[in-house]
Amino acid sequence: MAVLRYAAFPDGAAGGNPAGVVLNAAGFDDATRLAVAAAVGYSETAFLEATGRGGEFRVRYFSPLAEVAFCGHATIAAAVALAERRGIGPLLFQTLAGPVEVNTEEGDAGLTATLASVPTRTRPASGDEVAAALAALRWRSTDLDPRYPAHVAYAGNEHLVLAVSDRARLAELHYDFDALAALMAERRWTTLQLVHAHTPLLFSSRNPFPPGGVVEDPATGAAAAAFGGYLRALHLVDPPARITLLQGADMGSPSRLLVDVTADDDRVRVTGSARPID
């Protein structure tokens, strides 16, 4: 099985979130895919199978520990890998979370890909959920930014959204891995979307990912889409709007995710580039 390696959403020529990409996974069973993902060791590896319809692929995503329904950064990586080999244009990824439209373009900064998420939704997090998450994060309720209520947001996977008032609190993140892993397994959350608002359209973000056996994701497209849906649903942005998420800097892998929301579409678009990893 040929495995390509790309870093998605790099901020400039460096950084990004590594993903494995298998462009022809037909004939490989789930156990083999999981073993490949574990050997690659990245937070996710995308496995593609062409459907025979132009530009359409069945796509499944595996972390080193389990399959996940959808992964944004591996989607961007796979789309750029396809564009390098087939040319730019529209793609359709049939995922376990639903169909995901992707478009690739060539610009001044090189190839970029834009995914349109499945329809987003969000709900308030319960008091017990917030208290348990804060305990695992070793944060206090007074660390939270009251302008951004704690929610569980969805764009193919569920993500707990917590915003802090002080950027330093985000930078000092050092959480209880086992406690957070247990809570996220119980609640079926894929990552936590921890953010700090620099402006209403610019955020720093960190994404713990214990369910995948990874301490932290340096760029999380699915969580970015869920966060865009959260901001729109709570009227914290005025659509149409482009939100920039800066992620990965605190772990030495700076990433930039561009999130577009509109008033008339309950999907969210996330744009980024991807670079091959030698």
GROMACS .gro file of C-alpha atoms in nm:
model
  278
    1MET     CA    1   0.000   0.000   0.000
    2ALA     CA    2   0.153   0.331  -0.108
    3VAL     CA    3   0.113   0.592   0.165
    4LEU     CA    4   0.167   0.960   0.082
    5ARG     CA    5   0.248   1.204   0.360
    6TYR     CA    6   0.130   1.564   0.360
    7ALA     CA    7   0.109   1.845   0.615
    8ALA     CA    8  -0.226   2.024   0.583
    9PHE     CA    9  -0.298   2.386   0.672
   10PRO     CA   10   0.065   2.500   0.707
   11ASP     CA   11   0.108   2.866   0.796
   12GLY     CA   12   0.359   2.958   0.525
   13ALA     CA   13   0.628   2.712   0.421
   14ALA     CA   14   0.634   2.528   0.754
   15GLY     CA   15   0.397   2.381   1.006
   16GLY     CA   16   0.065   2.214   0.939
   17ASN     CA   17  -0.086   1.888   1.055
   18PRO     CA   18   0.064   1.569   0.908
   19ALA     CA   19  -0.176   1.325   0.743
   20GLY     CA   20  -0.132   0.999   0.560
   21VAL     CA   21  -0.306   0.961   0.225
   22VAL     CA   22  -0.371   0.635   0.041
   23LEU     CA   23  -0.510   0.719  -0.303
   24ASN     CA   24  -0.608   0.362  -0.395
   25ALA     CA   25  -0.730   0.169  -0.092
   26ALA     CA   26  -0.964  -0.068  -0.279
   27GLY     CA   27  -0.940  -0.423  -0.151
   28PHE     CA   28  -0.793  -0.341   0.190
   29ASP     CA   29  -1.001  -0.437   0.494
   30ASP     CA   30  -1.052  -0.232   0.809
   31ALA     CA   31  -0.789  -0.417   1.011
   32THR     CA   32  -0.528  -0.347   0.744
   33ARG     CA   33  -0.622   0.019   0.726
   34LEU     CA   34  -0.601   0.055   1.104
   35ALA     CA   35  -0.262  -0.115   1.106
   36VAL     CA   36  -0.138   0.119   0.832
   37ALA     CA   37  -0.265   0.424   1.021
   38ALA     CA   38  -0.091   0.303   1.336
   39ALA     CA   39   0.234   0.247   1.147
   40VAL     CA   40   0.215   0.593   0.988
   41GLY     CA   41   0.157   0.737   1.334
   42TYR     CA   42  -0.018   1.057   1.232
   43SER     CA   43  -0.345   1.165   1.390
   44GLU     CA   44  -0.530   1.044   1.078
   45THR     CA   45  -0.471   0.869   0.749
   46ALA     CA   46  -0.725   0.899   0.467
   47PHE     CA   47  -0.805   0.594   0.252
   48LEU     CA   48  -0.962   0.669  -0.089
   49GLU     CA   49  -1.146   0.448  -0.334
   50ALA     CA   50  -1.259   0.583  -0.671
   51THR     CA   51  -1.630   0.520  -0.734
   52GLY     CA   52  -1.598   0.531  -1.112
   53ARG     CA   53  -1.788   0.859  -1.128
   54GLY     CA   54  -1.563   1.147  -1.223
   55GLY     CA   55  -1.409   1.318  -0.921
   56GLU     CA   56  -1.599   1.106  -0.666
   57PHE     CA   57  -1.428   0.894  -0.401
   58ARG     CA   58  -1.530   0.689  -0.102
   59VAL     CA   59  -1.309   0.815   0.182
   60ARG     CA   60  -1.254   0.668   0.525
   61TYR     CA   61  -1.030   0.804   0.799
   62PHE     CA   62  -0.834   0.608   1.058
   63SER     CA   63  -0.639   0.734   1.356
   64PRO     CA   64  -0.374   0.507   1.513
   65LEU     CA   65  -0.645   0.377   1.750
   66ALA     CA   66  -0.979   0.385   1.567
   67GLU     CA   67  -1.179   0.495   1.266
   68VAL     CA   68  -1.326   0.847   1.273
   69ALA     CA   69  -1.624   0.957   1.067
   70PHE     CA   70  -1.459   1.265   0.922
   71CYS     CA   71  -1.123   1.440   0.929
   72GLY     CA   72  -1.076   1.787   0.784
   73HIS     CA   73  -0.698   1.808   0.757
   74ALA     CA   74  -0.670   1.465   0.592
   75THR     CA   75  -0.942   1.575   0.347
   76ILE     CA   76  -0.739   1.882   0.251
   77ALA     CA   77  -0.423   1.669   0.220
   78ALA     CA   78  -0.598   1.411   0.002
   79ALA     CA   79  -0.753   1.677  -0.222
   80VAL     CA   80  -0.419   1.849  -0.281
   81ALA     CA   81  -0.254   1.512  -0.351
   82LEU     CA   82  -0.522   1.439  -0.610
   83ALA     CA   83  -0.490   1.786  -0.767
   84GLU     CA   84  -0.115   1.739  -0.806
   85ARG     CA   85  -0.179   1.419  -1.001
   86ARG     CA   86  -0.511   1.487  -1.179
   87GLY     CA   87  -0.538   1.864  -1.199
   88ILE     CA   88  -0.753   2.111  -1.011
   89GLY     CA   89  -1.130   2.108  -0.994
   90PRO     CA   90  -1.427   1.985  -0.793
   91LEU     CA   91  -1.427   1.659  -0.597
   92LEU     CA   92  -1.689   1.471  -0.399
   93PHE     CA   93  -1.581   1.267  -0.096
   94GLN     CA   94  -1.835   1.017   0.031
   95THR     CA   95  -1.753   0.989   0.402
   96LEU     CA   96  -1.918   0.813   0.695
   97ALA     CA   97  -2.041   1.158   0.808
   98GLY     CA   98  -2.200   1.224   0.469
   99PRO     CA   99  -2.099   1.369   0.133
  100VAL     CA  100  -1.831   1.638   0.147
  101GLU     CA  101  -1.774   1.864  -0.151
  102VAL     CA  102  -1.414   1.972  -0.204
  103ASN     CA  103  -1.270   2.212  -0.459
  104THR     CA  104  -0.903   2.262  -0.545
  105GLU     CA  105  -0.755   2.576  -0.696
  106GLU     CA  106  -0.417   2.709  -0.804
  107GLY     CA  107  -0.330   3.054  -0.671
  108ASP     CA  108  -0.034   3.275  -0.596
  109ALA     CA  109   0.046   3.063  -0.289
  110GLY     CA  110   0.014   2.735  -0.480
  111LEU     CA  111  -0.253   2.468  -0.454
  112THR     CA  112  -0.531   2.510  -0.200
  113ALA     CA  113  -0.835   2.300  -0.120
  114THR     CA  114  -1.171   2.408   0.021
  115LEU     CA  115  -1.405   2.159   0.185
  116ALA     CA  116  -1.775   2.218   0.244
  117SER     CA  117  -1.868   2.046   0.567
  118VAL     CA  118  -2.178   1.844   0.633
  119PRO     CA  119  -2.456   2.058   0.790
  120THR     CA  120  -2.341   2.198   1.123
  121ARG     CA  121  -2.524   2.212   1.453
  122THR     CA  122  -2.445   2.312   1.810
  123ARG     CA  123  -2.593   2.281   2.158
  124PRO     CA  124  -2.508   2.428   2.500
  125ALA     CA  125  -2.271   2.211   2.703
  126SER     CA  126  -2.417   2.098   3.033
  127GLY     CA  127  -2.278   2.217   3.364
  128ASP     CA  128  -2.148   1.868   3.439
  129GLU     CA  129  -1.976   1.847   3.099
  130VAL     CA  130  -1.803   2.183   3.149
  131ALA     CA  131  -1.700   2.103   3.506
  132ALA     CA  132  -1.548   1.768   3.405
  133ALA     CA  133  -1.364   1.922   3.110
  134LEU     CA  134  -1.227   2.207   3.321
  135ALA     CA  135  -1.104   1.961   3.583
  136ALA     CA  136  -0.922   1.752   3.320
  137LEU     CA  137  -0.775   2.065   3.160
  138ARG     CA  138  -0.671   2.198   3.503
  139TRP     CA  139  -0.860   2.521   3.427
  140ARG     CA  140  -1.105   2.723   3.636
  141SER     CA  141  -1.442   2.859   3.535
  142THR     CA  142  -1.299   3.210   3.578
  143ASP     CA  143  -1.058   3.136   3.290
  144LEU     CA  144  -1.348   3.121   3.044
  145ASP     CA  145  -1.449   3.409   2.818
  146PRO     CA  146  -1.818   3.483   2.892
  147ARG     CA  147  -1.870   3.618   2.540
  148TYR     CA  148  -1.835   3.265   2.398
  149PRO     CA  149  -2.061   3.013   2.576
  150ALA     CA  150  -1.944   2.655   2.620
  151HIS     CA  151  -2.106   2.444   2.349
  152VAL     CA  152  -2.078   2.106   2.180
  153ALA     CA  153  -2.050   2.181   1.809
  154TYR     CA  154  -2.082   1.937   1.518
  155ALA     CA  155  -1.956   1.928   1.159
  156GLY     CA  156  -1.916   1.554   1.107
  157ASN     CA  157  -1.781   1.495   1.458
  158GLU     CA  158  -1.865   1.655   1.793
  159HIS     CA  159  -1.623   1.900   1.956
  160LEU     CA  160  -1.653   2.073   2.292
  161VAL     CA  161  -1.591   2.447   2.241
  162LEU     CA  162  -1.433   2.638   2.530
  163ALA     CA  163  -1.300   2.994   2.499
  164VAL     CA  164  -1.050   3.149   2.740
  165SER     CA  165  -1.003   3.519   2.809
  166ASP     CA  166  -0.624   3.504   2.842
  167ARG     CA  167  -0.405   3.382   2.554
  168ALA     CA  168  -0.145   3.276   2.811
  169ARG     CA  169  -0.386   3.020   2.955
  170LEU     CA  170  -0.408   2.858   2.613
  171ALA     CA  171  -0.030   2.863   2.572
  172GLU     CA  172   0.021   2.691   2.908
  173LEU     CA  173  -0.209   2.399   2.830
  174HIS     CA  174  -0.101   2.087   3.019
  175TYR     CA  175  -0.396   1.858   3.073
  176ASP     CA  176  -0.470   1.523   3.238
  177PHE     CA  177  -0.462   1.293   2.936
  178ASP     CA  178  -0.633   0.994   3.099
  179ALA     CA  179  -0.911   1.199   3.258
  180LEU     CA  180  -0.984   1.388   2.938
  181ALA     CA  181  -0.968   1.067   2.732
  182ALA     CA  182  -1.226   0.904   2.960
  183LEU     CA  183  -1.459   1.205   2.944
  184MET     CA  184  -1.433   1.232   2.566
  185ALA     CA  185  -1.496   0.859   2.523
  186GLU     CA  186  -1.805   0.888   2.743
  187ARG     CA  187  -1.937   1.192   2.556
  188ARG     CA  188  -1.812   1.078   2.212
  189TRP     CA  189  -1.627   1.402   2.147
  190THR     CA  190  -1.354   1.383   1.885
  191THR     CA  191  -1.146   1.685   1.988
  192LEU     CA  192  -1.180   1.984   2.215
  193GLN     CA  193  -1.187   2.319   2.037
  194LEU     CA  194  -1.007   2.549   2.283
  195VAL     CA  195  -0.989   2.907   2.157
  196HIS     CA  196  -0.888   3.260   2.242
  197ALA     CA  197  -1.044   3.552   2.053
  198HIS     CA  198  -0.796   3.816   1.934
  199THR     CA  199  -1.077   3.981   1.736
  200PRO     CA  200  -1.426   3.858   1.639
  201LEU     CA  201  -1.271   3.710   1.321
  202LEU     CA  202  -0.926   3.598   1.445
  203PHE     CA  203  -0.873   3.319   1.697
  204SER     CA  204  -0.590   3.114   1.840
  205SER     CA  205  -0.687   2.751   1.884
  206ARG     CA  206  -0.565   2.427   2.043
  207ASN     CA  207  -0.723   2.084   1.994
  208PRO     CA  208  -0.653   1.799   2.240
  209PHE     CA  209  -0.717   1.463   2.069
  210PRO     CA  210  -0.696   1.177   2.324
  211PRO     CA  211  -0.949   0.959   2.134
  212GLY     CA  212  -0.693   0.924   1.854
  213GLY     CA  213  -0.408   0.850   2.091
  214VAL     CA  214  -0.263   1.193   2.013
  215VAL     CA  215  -0.202   1.461   2.276
  216GLU     CA  216  -0.286   1.745   2.039
  217ASP     CA  217  -0.371   1.819   1.677
  218PRO     CA  218  -0.180   2.110   1.518
  219ALA     CA  219  -0.462   2.180   1.268
  220THR     CA  220  -0.816   2.043   1.284
  221GLY     CA  221  -1.040   2.111   0.985
  222ALA     CA  222  -1.348   1.935   1.124
  223ALA     CA  223  -1.330   2.132   1.449
  224ALA     CA  224  -1.276   2.453   1.251
  225ALA     CA  225  -1.594   2.386   1.053
  226ALA     CA  226  -1.786   2.308   1.373
  227PHE     CA  227  -1.656   2.630   1.527
  228GLY     CA  228  -1.769   2.830   1.225
  229GLY     CA  229  -2.116   2.682   1.264
  230TYR     CA  230  -2.112   2.765   1.635
  231LEU     CA  231  -2.019   3.129   1.569
  232ARG     CA  232  -2.297   3.163   1.313
  233ALA     CA  233  -2.563   2.991   1.523
  234LEU     CA  234  -2.487   3.208   1.826
  235HIS     CA  235  -2.478   3.526   1.611
  236LEU     CA  236  -2.117   3.591   1.710
  237VAL     CA  237  -2.028   3.677   1.349
  238ASP     CA  238  -2.223   3.858   1.079
  239PRO     CA  239  -2.239   3.637   0.767
  240PRO     CA  240  -2.094   3.630   0.515
  241ALA     CA  241  -1.774   3.617   0.717
  242ARG     CA  242  -1.427   3.469   0.696
  243ILE     CA  243  -1.275   3.357   1.027
  244THR     CA  244  -0.905   3.281   1.064
  245LEU     CA  245  -0.793   3.015   1.310
  246LEU     CA  246  -0.427   3.006   1.410
  247GLN     CA  247  -0.344   2.664   1.550
  248GLY     CA  248  -0.032   2.459   1.625
  249ALA     CA  249   0.199   2.749   1.712
  250ASP     CA  250   0.219   2.643   2.077
  251MET     CA  251   0.343   2.299   1.973
  252GLY     CA  252   0.592   2.424   1.712
  253SER     CA  253   0.381   2.350   1.404
  254PRO     CA  254   0.208   2.676   1.305
  255SER     CA  255  -0.110   2.632   1.104
  256ARG     CA  256  -0.368   2.861   0.945
  257LEU     CA  257  -0.728   2.761   0.871
  258LEU     CA  258  -0.968   2.989   0.683
  259VAL     CA  259  -1.332   2.937   0.775
  260ASP     CA  260  -1.615   3.084   0.566
  261VAL     CA  261  -1.975   3.105   0.683
  262THR     CA  262  -2.278   3.234   0.496
  263ALA     CA  263  -2.632   3.307   0.611
  264ASP     CA  264  -2.809   3.080   0.362
  265ASP     CA  265  -2.611   2.755   0.394
  266ASP     CA  266  -2.585   2.547   0.712
  267ARG     CA  267  -2.256   2.404   0.590
  268VAL     CA  268  -1.921   2.572   0.658
  269ARG     CA  269  -1.627   2.598   0.420
  270VAL     CA  270  -1.270   2.549   0.537
  271THR     CA  271  -0.973   2.636   0.317
  272GLY     CA  272  -0.604   2.555   0.342
  273SER     CA  273  -0.301   2.432   0.156
  274ALA     CA  274  -0.097   2.114   0.200
  275ARG     CA  275   0.270   2.040   0.149
  276PRO     CA  276   0.434   1.703   0.087
  277ILE     CA  277   0.643   1.569   0.373
  278ASP     CA  278   0.975   1.424   0.255
   0.00000   0.00000   0.00000
